[in-house]
Amino acid sequence: MSLEAAVGDLANELGSYLDTSRINQVRRAFYYAEQAHEGQMRKSGDRYITHPLAVARILAGLRLDHQSLMAAMLHDVIEDTGIPKDALAEQFGDDVAELVDGVSKLTQIEFQSRAEAQAENFQKMTLAMAKDIRVILVKLADRLHNMRTLGPMPYEKRQRIATETLDIYAPIANRLGMHAISTELEDLGFAALHPMRSRYISKAVQKLRGSHREIIEEIQGRLQTKLEERGLPGRIIGREKHLNSIYNKMKLKQKSFREIMDVYAFRIITDTEDDCYRILGAVHSLYKPMPGRFKDYIALPKANGYQSLHTTLFGMHVNIEIQIRTEAMEHIANDGIAAHWLYKNEPSDVTSVNQTRVDRWVRGLMEMRERADDSLEFIEHVKFDLFPDEIYVFTPRGKIMELPRGATPVDFAYAIHTDIGNATVACRINRNLGSLSRPLQSGQTVEIITAPGARPNPAWLSFVVTGKARSSIRHSLKGRKHAESMDLGRELLKKSLVGFGKRMSDISDAQKQAVVTHNQVNSFDDLVSEIGMGNRMAYLVARQLVTGAEGSEADETTGDLQGGGNAPVTIQGTEGMLLHFATCCMPIPGDPIVGVMDSGSGMTIHSDTCPTLPDDDLGRSRLTQLTWAKDITSEFSVELRVEMERQRGVVAEVANAVAMADGSIERINVDEQNARFGEITLVIKVHGRKHLARVMRRVRNIKVVTSISRVKY
């Protein structure tokens, strides 16, 4: 087909929903792009302009507005032809220029890895989506045509584009409710990555479809007859299973090809929501419904706006899957957010709710983007939200919350508000206290209990599933780590300054700035934080502050490296994120202790007799002397070894003795020595040395215990 004929066909298609003046604007954009791309060819040998025209045809099929179609025609002009954005704005208006700018292939940047490049591109795409959601619709149409014409590309490029399509573009299309584009992208991506498997499954599907034609026609005939009997409007169409979907079910669910294909799927499209429920009753009277397989996505739409009734029936010795929906729901199921433009002149509740959902999702993406340290972390968070298999839970006031399957009460708390998530301490599920880590089930009522001053627990990262919860927790922990590194760094610097006979108040701003400049950091606070993180030595920074930055290059090994004289740093007993208690010696309050700075992770606290500590004078001089604060109420782990005569019930006796001394057992191991004697190793929680002595005395008083000792590795 000639270009003129293709443009004419597009104009005829647009004539069904656009007026003449807008069709002419689209034509003008085509001729401008044709002139701009003159002489450029695709890998296939076709003129380059055939690609923008094909992208516009895809968007016309979605019945998108004229500005989106103009942007489709012009989407490669800025990068490939050197025409500036300002020139496009002058010719076609600011809105079209902004769309083209958002969709243009992103400027090539030197990245450390392909993953980083992909993540950076996605981050920029998110910014463009936030400005105008049409950017992603044009981008998806662009990607779809590129996938349809992937054949002439080199093997490595085909693999890269197909992987990116399956990882990013197909899930985004699904998240926006655009099922038709999503499934085609998945099948094209699957065929590019696994051509042999794709061909094999495709042939098997065609062969099976031929042998099952009679059963399909008979089921469809019975369904049609039942609708006519009840006087219900509805057209029945068979549902095709997609190749990528079949492959994933075989791979992930360990199902055979025949198991998957022995399900007959139909869709019934009707006029009204009321008809949907009437048809459901009719098909249930024809075949028996399978318990637990009915889903009402009309009353509770999916997160991407999808609405339908799903039921599975058993009849004619086979399973029959049926979806029932209205025409409007069918358009939204296939075209998702693009259906918003189809119903723009006659807006319905369905499209406005769908638009609201998309806006909320894009706002959530922007929130995550602001919290992420880099594009790779951002895309890691987003991927959790690109595969939504939803559950529906209720707030105590009856509001429905949509969450991905596997979501926990912590995810629920962050879905309500970041501040509520950060202050969460417990939850009630159906009015009973529940676990924060247990996955929620659809239909549960969840109440979050908060407390002022509460902070996120790092352990939450091991079970939360939503991107928002994950990014919010990480953001909070980073802020906390910075605050703690500031506190610890300030304490260590003060102690080192005391060794030089100085206080922090004696140091002028000019001295601080000179040291900041010398160490090439942004601010004095950053320098203090680096000390707390273990990346810089407090003694050296103190010496620079006292003697001047230039005089700090003297031999580091001279003098008292800690510079603190006899002023030990006081430890409160609550580790925070930068004070860690060594597992080799497990120090507890009352033990003499020292601190070892670990680069990037703060300070590790050891018993000062720990065998892992350096034994030379230089190494010992680098340790920070510590002391315990008074009135510590925290619990600390300590390991004990108990030797005893073997006797029935002795382990229970030891556990009881620990409990009687107000200790708690964290872990217990029984090691057999011989037929007469045995050994128990147990880790217990105590408040300090006095408490430990009380526990050991209780255990030692058991008759069969021959010895008890504290274990230090």
XYZ file of C-alpha atoms in Angstrom:
713
model
C 0.000 0.000 0.000
C 1.309 3.455 -0.933
C 1.881 6.113 1.723
C -0.919 8.281 0.305
C -3.350 5.343 0.498
C -2.252 4.584 4.107
C -2.791 8.237 5.098
C -6.203 8.150 3.402
C -7.175 5.005 5.347
C -6.090 6.654 8.595
C -8.137 9.792 7.753
C -11.224 7.607 7.077
C -10.756 5.848 10.428
C -10.370 9.177 12.236
C -13.509 10.455 10.513
C -15.583 8.126 12.711
C -14.774 10.187 15.826
C -12.842 13.396 14.929
C -14.001 16.498 13.045
C -12.411 17.574 9.751
C -10.265 20.405 11.171
C -8.590 18.005 13.643
C -8.046 15.338 10.957
C -6.325 18.016 8.842
C -4.025 18.865 11.787
C -3.018 15.182 11.964
C -2.397 15.202 8.178
C -0.227 18.321 8.552
C 1.840 16.593 11.267
C 2.317 13.599 8.927
C 3.591 15.756 6.034
C 5.930 17.656 8.403
C 7.350 14.355 9.744
C 7.636 12.914 6.202
C 9.742 15.908 5.163
C 11.849 15.780 8.366
C 12.603 12.033 7.960
C 13.279 12.304 4.190
C 16.087 9.928 3.243
C 15.963 7.939 6.506
C 15.277 4.191 6.278
C 14.368 1.431 8.742
C 16.351 -1.818 9.106
C 13.600 -3.534 7.085
C 14.350 -1.265 4.098
C 11.073 0.682 4.436
C 11.024 4.486 4.561
C 11.302 5.670 8.180
C 8.004 7.596 8.001
C 6.130 4.253 7.849
C 6.910 3.772 11.573
C 5.326 7.033 12.912
C 2.339 6.408 10.598
C 1.909 2.874 12.005
C 2.123 4.210 15.584
C -0.629 6.729 14.751
C -2.762 3.870 13.300
C -2.462 1.956 16.596
C -3.566 5.042 18.566
C -6.439 5.657 16.110
C -7.600 2.115 16.914
C -7.757 3.231 20.552
C -9.670 6.355 19.394
C -7.194 8.748 20.986
C -7.414 12.519 20.583
C -5.808 14.444 17.681
C -2.900 15.772 19.790
C -1.798 12.222 20.666
C -1.944 11.259 16.974
C 0.095 14.333 15.992
C 2.672 13.456 18.683
C 2.785 9.897 17.268
C 3.602 11.296 13.805
C 6.323 13.554 15.237
C 7.677 11.424 18.103
C 11.126 10.798 16.555
C 11.579 14.227 14.942
C 13.462 15.922 17.832
C 16.117 13.223 18.236
C 16.465 11.842 14.709
C 16.279 15.011 12.609
C 17.662 17.746 14.876
C 14.490 19.863 14.715
C 14.209 21.635 18.116
C 11.213 21.452 20.445
C 10.612 25.206 20.006
C 10.074 24.737 16.256
C 7.455 22.059 16.925
C 5.731 24.302 19.487
C 5.586 27.100 16.934
C 4.108 24.818 14.278
C 1.754 22.604 16.326
C 1.333 24.222 19.754
C 2.890 23.708 23.195
C 0.810 20.630 24.126
C 1.951 18.623 21.100
C 5.581 19.784 21.546
C 5.522 18.689 25.209
C 4.108 15.288 24.230
C 6.776 14.803 21.551
C 9.471 15.875 24.006
C 8.176 13.353 26.563
C 8.025 10.494 24.072
C 11.285 11.211 22.199
C 13.941 8.565 22.587
C 15.878 9.525 25.660
C 19.302 11.136 25.295
C 22.066 8.570 25.421
C 23.972 8.830 28.698
C 27.055 6.856 29.716
C 25.774 4.346 32.254
C 27.752 1.826 34.253
C 25.429 -0.997 33.197
C 22.526 -1.770 30.883
C 20.282 -2.236 33.957
C 21.120 1.292 35.075
C 20.315 2.671 31.600
C 16.955 0.886 31.599
C 16.174 2.136 35.106
C 17.161 5.715 34.234
C 14.934 5.626 31.134
C 12.007 4.380 33.200
C 12.546 7.100 35.790
C 12.434 9.762 33.061
C 9.331 8.104 31.611
C 7.646 8.401 35.016
C 8.309 12.147 35.085
C 6.806 12.482 31.596
C 3.752 10.399 32.609
C 3.174 12.643 35.596
C 2.954 15.658 33.275
C 0.656 13.982 30.727
C -0.484 10.334 30.784
C -0.768 10.399 26.961
C 3.041 10.222 26.833
C 2.972 6.593 27.932
C 0.137 5.742 25.510
C 2.189 7.010 22.559
C 5.279 5.262 23.955
C 3.389 1.954 24.257
C 2.126 2.240 20.655
C 5.711 3.030 19.556
C 7.015 -0.051 21.391
C 4.206 -2.250 20.000
C 5.053 -1.379 16.378
C 8.778 -1.843 17.073
C 8.015 -5.311 18.508
C 5.879 -6.181 15.453
C 8.826 -5.284 13.181
C 11.658 -6.687 15.337
C 12.756 -9.325 12.774
C 15.528 -7.422 10.898
C 17.274 -6.357 14.133
C 20.549 -8.075 15.220
C 20.081 -10.986 17.672
C 21.499 -9.183 20.752
C 19.323 -6.111 20.152
C 16.209 -8.282 19.671
C 16.924 -10.009 22.987
C 17.487 -6.708 24.818
C 14.343 -5.043 23.427
C 12.201 -8.148 24.111
C 13.469 -8.417 27.713
C 12.805 -4.718 28.340
C 9.316 -5.129 26.844
C 8.452 -8.047 29.150
C 10.022 -6.379 32.209
C 8.665 -2.844 31.797
C 6.298 -2.055 28.921
C 3.900 -5.036 29.053
C 3.437 -4.659 32.857
C 2.828 -0.889 32.468
C 0.202 -1.570 29.775
C -1.416 -4.094 32.135
C -1.254 -1.631 35.045
C -3.051 0.935 32.881
C -5.715 -1.675 32.058
C -4.719 -1.947 28.388
C -5.151 -5.717 28.126
C -5.045 -5.967 24.315
C -1.695 -4.163 24.030
C -0.304 -5.876 27.142
C -1.000 -9.416 25.866
C 0.305 -8.651 22.343
C 3.524 -7.202 23.822
C 3.896 -10.311 26.014
C 3.383 -12.718 23.100
C 5.743 -10.776 20.817
C 8.355 -10.594 23.599
C 7.991 -14.328 24.278
C 8.344 -15.138 20.545
C 11.515 -12.997 20.324
C 13.146 -14.523 23.421
C 12.008 -18.129 22.880
C 11.165 -18.554 19.153
C 11.214 -22.388 19.202
C 8.978 -22.649 22.290
C 6.601 -20.045 20.873
C 6.240 -21.924 17.560
C 5.772 -25.272 19.334
C 3.028 -23.961 21.663
C 1.333 -22.094 18.777
C 1.135 -25.282 16.661
C -0.129 -27.296 19.642
C -2.871 -24.690 20.314
C -4.037 -24.735 16.667
C -4.101 -28.535 16.612
C -6.051 -28.760 19.892
C -8.471 -26.000 18.832
C -9.334 -28.004 15.699
C -10.048 -31.204 17.631
C -12.136 -29.320 20.233
C -14.201 -27.284 17.752
C -17.333 -29.425 18.202
C -17.322 -29.123 22.023
C -16.733 -25.325 21.808
C -19.606 -24.874 19.360
C -21.938 -27.036 21.471
C -21.190 -25.108 24.720
C -21.588 -21.779 22.909
C -24.925 -22.932 21.406
C -26.275 -23.997 24.798
C -25.265 -20.692 26.387
C -26.936 -18.735 23.545
C -30.144 -20.788 23.857
C -30.276 -20.196 27.626
C -29.927 -16.406 27.156
C -32.701 -16.393 24.539
C -34.961 -18.431 26.872
C -34.517 -15.791 29.602
C -34.806 -12.870 27.135
C -31.346 -11.594 28.037
C -29.250 -9.585 25.535
C -25.682 -10.798 25.061
C -23.140 -11.831 22.469
C -20.925 -14.805 23.246
C -17.340 -14.988 22.032
C -14.672 -17.616 22.621
C -11.605 -16.469 24.578
C -8.178 -17.290 23.191
C -5.385 -18.300 25.553
C -2.206 -16.349 24.862
C 1.105 -18.101 24.230
C 3.087 -16.282 26.921
C 0.323 -16.967 29.447
C 0.301 -20.703 28.570
C 4.106 -20.868 28.833
C 4.172 -19.103 32.234
C 1.473 -21.406 33.636
C 3.429 -24.440 32.460
C 6.673 -23.093 33.917
C 5.518 -21.471 37.179
C 2.469 -23.577 38.095
C 4.014 -26.848 36.873
C 0.914 -27.611 34.764
C 0.911 -29.703 31.615
C -0.168 -28.187 28.292
C -3.286 -30.401 28.241
C -4.279 -29.359 31.783
C -4.214 -25.687 30.751
C -6.014 -26.209 27.437
C -8.735 -28.479 28.882
C -10.474 -25.324 30.143
C -12.966 -23.777 27.711
C -13.174 -19.997 28.022
C -16.015 -17.700 26.875
C -16.888 -14.046 27.269
C -20.470 -12.767 27.316
C -20.880 -9.074 26.431
C -24.221 -7.500 27.414
C -25.888 -4.073 27.772
C -26.157 -3.192 31.457
C -24.648 -4.065 34.809
C -28.019 -5.508 35.864
C -27.952 -7.837 32.815
C -24.514 -9.118 33.910
C -25.917 -10.474 37.176
C -29.028 -11.905 35.426
C -26.804 -13.728 32.910
C -24.712 -15.058 35.813
C -27.881 -16.641 37.256
C -28.772 -18.087 33.848
C -25.383 -19.783 33.262
C -25.376 -21.129 36.838
C -28.735 -22.763 36.117
C -27.279 -24.377 32.960
C -24.026 -25.756 34.456
C -22.938 -26.256 38.057
C -20.615 -23.503 39.368
C -17.351 -24.624 40.989
C -17.147 -23.485 44.660
C -14.628 -20.707 45.387
C -14.118 -19.842 41.713
C -16.579 -16.893 41.471
C -15.121 -13.358 41.466
C -17.119 -10.138 41.328
C -14.831 -7.514 39.775
C -17.847 -5.301 39.017
C -18.536 -4.534 42.689
C -14.792 -4.618 43.480
C -12.844 -3.506 40.350
C -9.167 -4.401 39.961
C -6.554 -1.710 40.641
C -6.257 -0.998 36.897
C -10.012 -0.364 36.572
C -10.881 -3.791 35.118
C -14.504 -4.852 35.739
C -16.166 -8.193 34.993
C -17.902 -11.171 36.598
C -15.768 -14.344 36.558
C -17.187 -17.793 37.167
C -15.980 -21.350 36.479
C -18.586 -24.004 35.653
C -18.413 -27.773 35.304
C -20.326 -29.207 32.361
C -19.951 -31.759 29.578
C -17.058 -33.294 31.606
C -14.916 -30.147 31.194
C -14.310 -26.882 33.059
C -15.890 -23.797 31.477
C -14.555 -20.321 32.395
C -16.969 -17.467 31.739
C -16.480 -13.688 31.958
C -19.574 -11.477 31.880
C -19.337 -7.718 31.284
C -20.962 -4.728 29.549
C -19.747 -3.130 26.295
C -18.205 -0.244 28.263
C -16.418 -2.725 30.558
C -15.172 -4.618 27.479
C -13.634 -1.440 26.040
C -12.004 -0.625 29.365
C -10.726 -4.218 29.755
C -9.041 -4.028 26.343
C -8.023 -0.367 26.146
C -7.848 0.663 29.834
C -6.955 4.310 30.337
C -7.236 4.879 26.549
C -11.004 4.250 26.868
C -11.133 7.560 28.764
C -10.892 9.366 25.396
C -13.463 7.048 23.776
C -16.089 8.076 26.356
C -14.849 11.655 26.766
C -18.045 13.196 25.384
C -20.262 10.881 27.414
C -18.235 10.298 30.588
C -19.316 7.394 32.761
C -18.581 6.568 36.394
C -16.400 3.708 35.184
C -14.029 5.893 33.114
C -13.759 8.639 35.734
C -12.967 6.043 38.436
C -10.413 4.461 36.086
C -8.791 7.866 35.481
C -8.652 8.468 39.255
C -6.942 5.096 39.798
C -4.298 5.868 37.177
C -3.699 9.356 38.616
C -3.271 7.812 42.068
C -0.796 5.238 40.726
C 1.273 7.893 38.910
C 1.291 10.074 42.060
C 2.531 7.039 44.009
C 5.317 6.550 41.437
C 6.391 10.170 41.903
C 6.476 9.716 45.696
C 8.690 6.640 45.352
C 10.925 8.460 42.876
C 11.527 11.298 45.345
C 12.514 8.848 48.115
C 14.777 6.575 46.062
C 18.526 7.179 46.147
C 18.999 6.192 42.519
C 17.099 4.917 39.490
C 17.929 1.252 40.177
C 16.385 1.436 43.656
C 13.361 3.252 42.194
C 12.707 0.608 39.553
C 13.113 -2.158 42.156
C 10.285 -0.562 44.169
C 8.089 -0.015 41.098
C 8.353 -3.603 39.874
C 6.430 -4.748 42.953
C 3.523 -2.533 41.871
C 3.578 -3.528 38.196
C 2.218 -7.023 38.801
C -0.937 -6.431 40.855
C -2.928 -9.539 41.792
C -5.250 -7.753 44.191
C -6.893 -8.415 47.510
C -9.559 -6.134 48.989
C -9.611 -5.268 52.688
C -11.629 -2.784 54.716
C -10.755 0.047 57.075
C -12.724 0.143 60.378
C -15.006 2.751 58.736
C -15.826 0.426 55.832
C -13.628 2.000 53.132
C -12.278 -0.555 50.627
C -8.495 -0.658 50.141
C -6.900 -2.472 47.169
C -3.557 -4.147 47.834
C -1.429 -6.666 45.919
C -1.729 -10.306 46.972
C 0.666 -11.078 49.842
C 0.326 -7.566 51.314
C 0.660 -7.314 55.099
C -0.799 -4.897 57.688
C 2.379 -2.793 57.274
C 1.633 -2.427 53.530
C -1.950 -1.479 54.481
C -0.681 1.183 56.915
C 1.577 2.778 54.298
C -1.252 2.636 51.718
C -3.322 4.853 54.063
C -0.508 7.353 54.704
C 3.282 7.323 55.064
C 3.093 8.855 58.573
C 0.717 6.094 59.728
C 3.063 3.435 58.333
C 6.064 4.983 60.084
C 4.228 5.110 63.451
C 2.752 1.568 63.279
C 3.296 -0.624 66.346
C 0.512 -3.257 66.073
C -2.706 -4.109 64.248
C -6.137 -5.618 64.729
C -7.549 -7.934 62.072
C -11.310 -8.464 62.375
C -11.044 -6.823 65.849
C -8.437 -9.321 67.125
C -4.754 -8.504 67.578
C -2.832 -9.818 64.573
C 0.736 -10.176 63.327
C 2.202 -7.297 61.319
C 3.994 -9.778 59.039
C 1.109 -12.127 58.197
C -0.348 -11.674 54.668
C -3.873 -10.259 54.615
C -6.871 -12.012 53.059
C -9.673 -10.413 51.022
C -12.630 -9.290 53.129
C -10.710 -8.691 56.370
C -11.165 -5.481 58.350
C -7.790 -4.053 59.351
C -7.133 -1.474 62.062
C -3.645 -0.029 62.533
C -2.439 0.860 66.050
C 0.116 3.678 66.108
C 2.231 5.259 68.834
C 3.897 8.686 68.906
C 7.643 8.385 68.452
C 7.427 4.883 66.922
C 9.797 4.212 64.026
C 9.886 1.658 61.186
C 11.607 -1.634 61.944
C 14.328 -2.696 59.442
C 12.890 -6.256 59.652
C 9.744 -4.996 57.865
C 11.714 -4.902 54.600
C 11.793 -8.717 54.640
C 8.000 -9.063 54.319
C 6.398 -5.907 52.832
C 5.379 -6.265 49.163
C 4.250 -2.800 47.994
C 6.714 -0.366 46.458
C 5.353 2.481 48.588
C 5.949 0.625 51.878
C 9.426 -0.506 50.811
C 10.551 2.957 49.638
C 9.037 4.710 52.701
C 10.750 2.315 55.145
C 14.111 2.675 53.409
C 13.762 6.462 53.309
C 12.983 6.571 57.042
C 15.845 4.213 57.921
C 18.291 6.325 55.901
C 17.184 9.447 57.770
C 17.529 7.629 61.091
C 20.951 6.269 60.192
C 22.136 9.774 59.290
C 20.842 11.219 62.598
C 22.510 8.412 64.585
C 25.788 8.768 62.687
C 25.707 12.512 63.527
C 25.184 11.778 67.239
C 27.907 9.141 67.412
C 30.340 11.201 65.304
C 29.802 14.290 67.482
C 30.412 12.243 70.656
C 33.644 10.723 69.277
C 34.895 14.106 67.999
C 34.215 15.767 71.381
C 36.169 13.015 73.127
C 39.121 13.402 70.726
C 39.141 17.202 71.168
C 39.358 16.730 74.979
C 42.693 14.938 74.373
C 43.962 18.130 72.745
C 42.638 20.266 75.618
C 39.870 21.746 73.468
C 36.088 21.808 73.391
C 33.824 22.027 70.344
C 32.884 25.601 71.314
C 36.589 26.591 71.034
C 36.640 25.761 67.308
C 35.802 28.693 65.032
C 33.658 28.466 61.900
C 36.718 29.355 59.815
C 38.656 26.386 61.278
C 35.712 24.073 60.560
C 35.407 25.326 56.973
C 39.143 24.855 56.364
C 38.883 21.214 57.503
C 35.721 20.682 55.411
C 37.528 21.992 52.311
C 40.630 19.904 53.062
C 38.582 16.697 53.391
C 36.517 17.503 50.276
C 33.075 17.110 51.873
C 30.006 19.328 51.480
C 29.618 20.477 55.084
C 30.907 20.052 58.623
C 27.793 17.973 59.437
C 28.731 15.567 56.629
C 32.218 15.268 58.094
C 30.803 14.491 61.563
C 28.444 11.924 59.981
C 31.401 10.272 58.210
C 33.121 9.876 61.610
C 29.996 8.213 63.023
C 29.819 5.863 60.019
C 33.406 4.766 60.629
C 34.691 6.246 57.354
C 36.985 8.795 59.080
C 38.983 8.754 62.328
C 37.786 11.198 64.981
C 41.356 11.742 66.219
C 42.634 12.890 62.804
C 39.719 15.287 62.275
C 40.224 16.667 65.820
C 43.916 17.214 65.117
C 43.082 19.026 61.861
C 40.638 21.270 63.746
C 43.230 22.112 66.427
C 46.446 22.396 64.379
C 44.927 23.470 61.054
C 44.115 21.304 58.056
C 47.569 21.725 56.489
C 49.309 20.435 59.606
C 47.374 17.216 59.617
C 49.639 15.302 57.278
C 52.002 14.413 60.137
C 52.620 10.801 61.068
C 49.284 9.278 62.090
C 50.889 6.789 64.400
C 52.273 9.325 66.860
C 50.518 10.136 70.087
C 47.279 8.833 71.475
C 45.250 8.071 68.360
C 41.966 8.470 70.125
C 43.162 11.652 71.728
C 40.608 11.194 74.427
C 42.700 10.821 77.543
C 40.580 9.107 80.190
C 37.194 10.257 78.901
C 35.364 7.154 77.663
C 32.221 7.410 75.508
C 29.029 6.432 77.330
C 26.873 3.705 75.733
C 23.137 3.763 76.488
C 22.599 0.090 75.690
C 20.162 0.627 72.830
C 22.226 -0.096 69.743
C 20.396 2.009 67.183
C 21.581 1.383 63.651
C 25.255 2.326 64.092
C 26.157 0.603 67.355
C 26.421 -3.166 67.009
C 27.213 -5.687 69.724
C 29.863 -8.209 68.690
C 28.601 -11.798 68.371
C 32.060 -13.174 69.201
C 32.100 -11.997 72.839
C 28.476 -10.838 73.368
C 29.240 -8.003 75.850
C 26.621 -7.160 78.482
C 26.325 -4.229 80.962
C 29.024 -4.593 83.565
C 31.634 -5.986 81.145
C 34.574 -3.653 80.394
C 34.040 -2.669 76.742
C 35.767 -1.005 73.789
C 34.523 0.157 70.379
C 35.914 -0.723 66.967
C 34.943 1.538 64.042
C 33.836 -0.395 60.931
C 34.000 1.573 57.702
C 30.493 2.442 56.508
C 28.593 0.698 59.301
C 29.478 2.506 62.532
C 30.879 1.009 65.719
C 31.036 -2.587 66.926
C 31.197 -3.020 70.715
C 33.452 -5.771 72.104
C 34.402 -6.955 75.570
C 37.896 -5.560 76.176
C 39.195 -9.130 76.675
C 37.774 -10.324 73.337
C 40.375 -12.488 71.547
C 39.441 -10.958 68.149
C 40.716 -7.501 69.180
C 44.186 -6.423 67.923
C 46.928 -7.298 70.409
C 49.658 -4.885 69.264
C 50.057 -1.404 70.795
C 49.135 0.428 67.579
C 45.965 -1.618 67.082
C 44.923 -1.249 70.746
C 45.509 2.514 70.582
C 42.939 2.796 67.783
C 40.145 1.384 69.978
C 37.580 3.706 71.565
C 37.213 3.307 75.325
C 33.531 2.925 76.271
C 31.518 2.818 79.465
C 27.961 1.690 80.197
C 25.313 4.226 81.171
C 23.531 3.719 84.513
C 20.013 2.263 84.835
C 20.074 0.294 81.554
C 16.833 -1.646 81.121
C 17.459 -3.219 77.695
C 18.033 -6.967 77.296
C 21.292 -8.395 75.931
C 22.119 -11.810 74.511
C 24.661 -14.041 76.230
C 25.630 -17.651 75.490
C 26.007 -20.283 78.223
C 27.353 -23.851 78.143
C 25.840 -26.253 80.679
C 27.346 -29.726 81.333
C 25.219 -32.242 83.233
C 24.380 -35.859 83.866
C 21.851 -37.182 81.341
C 18.423 -37.521 82.889
C 14.830 -37.339 81.599
C 13.339 -33.817 81.817
C 16.607 -32.025 82.561
C 16.227 -29.580 79.625
C 12.833 -28.523 80.957
C 14.418 -28.073 84.414
C 17.130 -25.788 82.973
C 14.521 -23.742 81.071
C 12.433 -23.410 84.242
C 15.462 -22.274 86.264
C 16.221 -19.547 83.686
C 12.587 -18.401 83.789
C 12.581 -18.344 87.627
C 15.546 -15.932 87.473
C 13.584 -13.609 85.112
C 15.683 -14.606 82.084
C 14.313 -15.580 78.695
C 15.705 -18.243 76.368
C 16.398 -17.134 72.817
C 17.892 -20.398 71.529
C 18.753 -23.811 72.967
C 20.821 -26.713 71.541
C 21.376 -30.146 73.073
C 24.747 -31.781 72.274
C 25.236 -35.418 73.301
C 28.652 -36.307 74.749
C 28.191 -39.898 75.819
C 25.592 -42.171 77.381
C 26.072 -40.646 80.853
C 26.900 -36.957 80.326
C 25.371 -34.333 78.032
C 25.899 -30.682 77.165
C 23.396 -27.872 76.520
C 24.274 -24.612 74.771
C 21.718 -21.854 75.300
C 21.482 -18.172 74.354
C 19.565 -16.164 76.947
C 18.495 -12.534 77.382
C 19.696 -10.699 80.515
C 19.910 -7.085 81.730
C 23.548 -7.205 82.838
C 26.240 -9.097 84.770
C 24.313 -9.156 88.057
C 21.267 -10.591 86.328
C 23.495 -13.141 84.531
C 25.045 -14.219 87.843
C 21.535 -14.794 89.254
C 20.558 -16.953 86.275
C 23.778 -18.989 86.422
C 23.320 -19.561 90.168
C 19.791 -20.907 89.616
C 20.991 -23.297 86.894
C 24.064 -24.398 88.918
C 21.747 -25.376 91.817
C 20.110 -28.090 89.679
C 21.448 -31.406 91.093
C 22.470 -32.988 87.783
C 24.349 -29.886 86.522
C 28.103 -30.432 86.822
C 29.281 -27.073 85.393
C 28.041 -23.875 83.756
C 30.169 -21.314 81.917
C 29.780 -18.282 79.703
C 30.829 -18.845 76.086
C 33.048 -16.377 74.244
C 34.348 -17.227 70.783
